[in-house]
């Protein structure tokens, strides 16, 4: 339990101060509501959404994967001062069926195939961005009416 791990690098107090300063200068000194409400919402222990979203990189996301559950991305960003997952693809399984996803490295060794010092840091000659590219192949679930019966068909 606790806060979502993808926000653990956020300095909430700093964000609140910067947001307050920007709001005061934009509003001529008037106090307004803003970012601190969003930040407080993100810090809620029981953060919820009306959507039933699943990560495309959940180990059970692929049809017939037989995975044990849980995220399979240990990171999507690796720099000298931060390692973590910043990038996600979410889907609602009632509307979309996942049929594939990009394979990305899940260890520093896989990022540094040449074994050079700090070769796992992004960007590099093998990985030209500080974010790893993630992707998912999805099929839409279309529902057709046959009289009163609704059948599901999948189209790629």
mmCIF file of C-alpha atoms in Angstrom:
data_model
loop_
_atom_site.group_PDB
_atom_site.id
_atom_site.type_symbol
_atom_site.label_atom_id
_atom_site.label_comp_id
_atom_site.label_asym_id
_atom_site.label_seq_id
_atom_site.Cartn_x
_atom_site.Cartn_y
_atom_site.Cartn_z
ATOM 1 C CA UNK A 1 0.000 0.000 0.000
ATOM 2 C CA UNK A 2 0.989 3.655 0.022
ATOM 3 C CA UNK A 3 1.636 6.060 -2.801
ATOM 4 C CA UNK A 4 1.962 4.833 -6.405
ATOM 5 C CA UNK A 5 5.664 4.132 -6.949
ATOM 6 C CA UNK A 6 5.764 6.137 -10.170
ATOM 7 C CA UNK A 7 5.363 9.356 -8.112
ATOM 8 C CA UNK A 8 8.041 8.547 -5.509
ATOM 9 C CA UNK A 9 10.562 10.908 -7.165
ATOM 10 C CA UNK A 10 8.260 13.968 -6.897
ATOM 11 C CA UNK A 11 9.261 16.630 -4.349
ATOM 12 C CA UNK A 12 5.696 17.558 -3.368
ATOM 13 C CA UNK A 13 6.662 20.534 -1.184
ATOM 14 C CA UNK A 14 8.774 22.025 -3.994
ATOM 15 C CA UNK A 15 5.960 21.504 -6.539
ATOM 16 C CA UNK A 16 3.485 23.206 -4.207
ATOM 17 C CA UNK A 17 5.822 26.201 -3.655
ATOM 18 C CA UNK A 18 6.515 26.611 -7.395
ATOM 19 C CA UNK A 19 2.819 26.258 -8.207
ATOM 20 C CA UNK A 20 1.839 28.850 -5.604
ATOM 21 C CA UNK A 21 4.441 31.299 -6.905
ATOM 22 C CA UNK A 22 3.268 30.871 -10.508
ATOM 23 C CA UNK A 23 -0.390 31.266 -9.525
ATOM 24 C CA UNK A 24 0.324 34.403 -7.465
ATOM 25 C CA UNK A 25 2.259 36.032 -10.304
ATOM 26 C CA UNK A 26 -0.385 35.039 -12.907
ATOM 27 C CA UNK A 27 -3.309 36.168 -10.728
ATOM 28 C CA UNK A 28 -1.754 39.420 -9.499
ATOM 29 C CA UNK A 29 -1.287 38.070 -5.967
ATOM 30 C CA UNK A 30 -4.746 36.490 -5.514
ATOM 31 C CA UNK A 31 -4.743 33.051 -3.833
ATOM 32 C CA UNK A 32 -6.320 30.378 -6.061
ATOM 33 C CA UNK A 33 -6.857 26.626 -5.924
ATOM 34 C CA UNK A 34 -4.652 24.496 -8.111
ATOM 35 C CA UNK A 35 -1.878 21.948 -8.217
ATOM 36 C CA UNK A 36 -1.820 21.215 -4.489
ATOM 37 C CA UNK A 37 -5.284 19.623 -4.773
ATOM 38 C CA UNK A 38 -4.078 17.359 -7.570
ATOM 39 C CA UNK A 39 -0.929 16.476 -5.646
ATOM 40 C CA UNK A 40 -2.970 15.657 -2.522
ATOM 41 C CA UNK A 41 -5.261 13.442 -4.647
ATOM 42 C CA UNK A 42 -2.228 11.598 -6.068
ATOM 43 C CA UNK A 43 -0.917 10.997 -2.530
ATOM 44 C CA UNK A 44 -4.161 9.337 -1.377
ATOM 45 C CA UNK A 45 -3.594 5.796 -0.169
ATOM 46 C CA UNK A 46 -6.782 4.524 -1.818
ATOM 47 C CA UNK A 47 -6.343 6.281 -5.150
ATOM 48 C CA UNK A 48 -9.027 5.007 -7.515
ATOM 49 C CA UNK A 49 -10.468 5.620 -10.955
ATOM 50 C CA UNK A 50 -13.836 4.932 -12.560
ATOM 51 C CA UNK A 51 -11.960 3.085 -15.309
ATOM 52 C CA UNK A 52 -10.888 -0.553 -15.065
ATOM 53 C CA UNK A 53 -7.399 -0.038 -16.475
ATOM 54 C CA UNK A 54 -4.687 -2.637 -16.878
ATOM 55 C CA UNK A 55 -1.061 -2.036 -17.792
ATOM 56 C CA UNK A 56 0.057 -3.419 -21.151
ATOM 57 C CA UNK A 57 3.213 -4.528 -19.325
ATOM 58 C CA UNK A 58 1.397 -6.422 -16.587
ATOM 59 C CA UNK A 59 2.653 -10.008 -16.722
ATOM 60 C CA UNK A 60 -0.916 -11.244 -17.288
ATOM 61 C CA UNK A 61 -1.750 -8.709 -20.032
ATOM 62 C CA UNK A 62 -1.106 -10.928 -23.049
ATOM 63 C CA UNK A 63 -3.704 -13.503 -24.043
ATOM 64 C CA UNK A 64 -2.494 -16.932 -22.889
ATOM 65 C CA UNK A 65 0.558 -15.481 -21.126
ATOM 66 C CA UNK A 66 -0.025 -17.438 -17.936
ATOM 67 C CA UNK A 67 1.854 -14.742 -16.014
ATOM 68 C CA UNK A 68 1.689 -14.485 -12.262
ATOM 69 C CA UNK A 69 0.590 -10.844 -12.160
ATOM 70 C CA UNK A 70 2.516 -7.661 -11.536
ATOM 71 C CA UNK A 71 4.363 -5.149 -13.661
ATOM 72 C CA UNK A 72 7.257 -6.489 -15.754
ATOM 73 C CA UNK A 73 8.862 -3.066 -16.320
ATOM 74 C CA UNK A 74 11.480 -2.368 -13.648
ATOM 75 C CA UNK A 75 12.293 0.923 -15.433
ATOM 76 C CA UNK A 76 11.662 2.934 -18.584
ATOM 77 C CA UNK A 77 14.094 5.732 -17.682
ATOM 78 C CA UNK A 78 17.710 5.275 -16.529
ATOM 79 C CA UNK A 79 19.871 8.325 -15.948
ATOM 80 C CA UNK A 80 22.738 9.057 -13.562
ATOM 81 C CA UNK A 81 20.329 10.415 -10.924
ATOM 82 C CA UNK A 82 17.073 8.533 -11.547
ATOM 83 C CA UNK A 83 16.003 4.974 -12.323
ATOM 84 C CA UNK A 84 12.307 4.214 -12.545
ATOM 85 C CA UNK A 85 9.203 3.661 -14.618
ATOM 86 C CA UNK A 86 7.774 6.856 -16.078
ATOM 87 C CA UNK A 87 6.024 5.488 -19.159
ATOM 88 C CA UNK A 88 2.873 3.375 -19.221
ATOM 89 C CA UNK A 89 0.268 2.070 -21.629
ATOM 90 C CA UNK A 90 -3.095 1.441 -20.016
ATOM 91 C CA UNK A 91 -6.062 -0.309 -21.578
ATOM 92 C CA UNK A 92 -9.561 -1.372 -20.644
ATOM 93 C CA UNK A 93 -9.904 -5.076 -21.393
ATOM 94 C CA UNK A 94 -13.641 -4.786 -22.001
ATOM 95 C CA UNK A 95 -12.878 -2.659 -25.085
ATOM 96 C CA UNK A 96 -9.417 -3.830 -26.138
ATOM 97 C CA UNK A 97 -7.602 -7.145 -26.373
ATOM 98 C CA UNK A 98 -3.832 -7.026 -26.177
ATOM 99 C CA UNK A 99 -2.148 -9.297 -28.726
ATOM 100 C CA UNK A 100 1.467 -8.176 -28.396
ATOM 101 C CA UNK A 101 3.936 -5.700 -26.923
ATOM 102 C CA UNK A 102 7.431 -4.451 -27.620
ATOM 103 C CA UNK A 103 10.152 -6.361 -25.834
ATOM 104 C CA UNK A 104 12.338 -3.990 -23.883
ATOM 105 C CA UNK A 105 15.391 -4.559 -21.684
ATOM 106 C CA UNK A 106 14.605 -5.284 -18.039
ATOM 107 C CA UNK A 107 18.137 -5.210 -16.621
ATOM 108 C CA UNK A 108 21.162 -2.924 -16.719
ATOM 109 C CA UNK A 109 23.129 -5.761 -18.338
ATOM 110 C CA UNK A 110 20.630 -5.924 -21.208
ATOM 111 C CA UNK A 111 20.949 -2.139 -21.689
ATOM 112 C CA UNK A 112 24.763 -2.402 -21.790
ATOM 113 C CA UNK A 113 25.498 -5.261 -24.188
ATOM 114 C CA UNK A 114 29.029 -3.924 -24.805
ATOM 115 C CA UNK A 115 29.905 -3.925 -21.088
ATOM 116 C CA UNK A 116 31.289 -0.390 -21.059
ATOM 117 C CA UNK A 117 31.453 1.807 -17.947
ATOM 118 C CA UNK A 118 28.070 3.515 -17.407
ATOM 119 C CA UNK A 119 26.861 1.962 -20.670
ATOM 120 C CA UNK A 120 23.481 1.273 -19.083
ATOM 121 C CA UNK A 121 22.666 4.999 -18.770
ATOM 122 C CA UNK A 122 20.203 6.555 -21.195
ATOM 123 C CA UNK A 123 20.501 8.001 -23.755
ATOM 124 C CA UNK A 124 23.306 5.955 -25.317
ATOM 125 C CA UNK A 125 24.517 4.889 -28.752
ATOM 126 C CA UNK A 126 22.106 1.919 -28.620
ATOM 127 C CA UNK A 127 19.185 3.754 -26.947
ATOM 128 C CA UNK A 128 18.914 7.313 -28.361
ATOM 129 C CA UNK A 129 16.413 8.603 -25.781
ATOM 130 C CA UNK A 130 16.423 8.797 -21.993
ATOM 131 C CA UNK A 131 13.141 6.819 -22.155
ATOM 132 C CA UNK A 132 12.848 3.281 -23.452
ATOM 133 C CA UNK A 133 10.290 2.902 -26.220
ATOM 134 C CA UNK A 134 7.290 0.874 -25.095
ATOM 135 C CA UNK A 135 4.444 -0.288 -27.305
ATOM 136 C CA UNK A 136 1.449 -2.568 -27.396
ATOM 137 C CA UNK A 137 -0.494 -4.236 -30.187
ATOM 138 C CA UNK A 138 -4.198 -3.994 -29.441
ATOM 139 C CA UNK A 139 -7.368 -5.269 -31.080
ATOM 140 C CA UNK A 140 -10.683 -3.511 -30.652
ATOM 141 C CA UNK A 141 -13.570 -5.529 -29.349
ATOM 142 C CA UNK A 142 -16.619 -4.725 -31.454
ATOM 143 C CA UNK A 143 -20.084 -5.710 -30.382
ATOM 144 C CA UNK A 144 -22.715 -6.563 -32.992
ATOM 145 C CA UNK A 145 -26.441 -6.798 -32.387
ATOM 146 C CA UNK A 146 -28.273 -9.859 -33.662
ATOM 147 C CA UNK A 147 -31.853 -9.298 -32.640
ATOM 148 C CA UNK A 148 -31.600 -9.020 -28.862
ATOM 149 C CA UNK A 149 -28.358 -11.017 -28.618
ATOM 150 C CA UNK A 150 -25.042 -9.148 -28.576
ATOM 151 C CA UNK A 151 -21.985 -11.033 -29.823
ATOM 152 C CA UNK A 152 -18.374 -10.033 -29.492
ATOM 153 C CA UNK A 153 -16.038 -9.926 -32.463
ATOM 154 C CA UNK A 154 -12.382 -8.934 -32.396
ATOM 155 C CA UNK A 155 -10.820 -6.858 -35.197
ATOM 156 C CA UNK A 156 -7.155 -5.900 -35.537
#
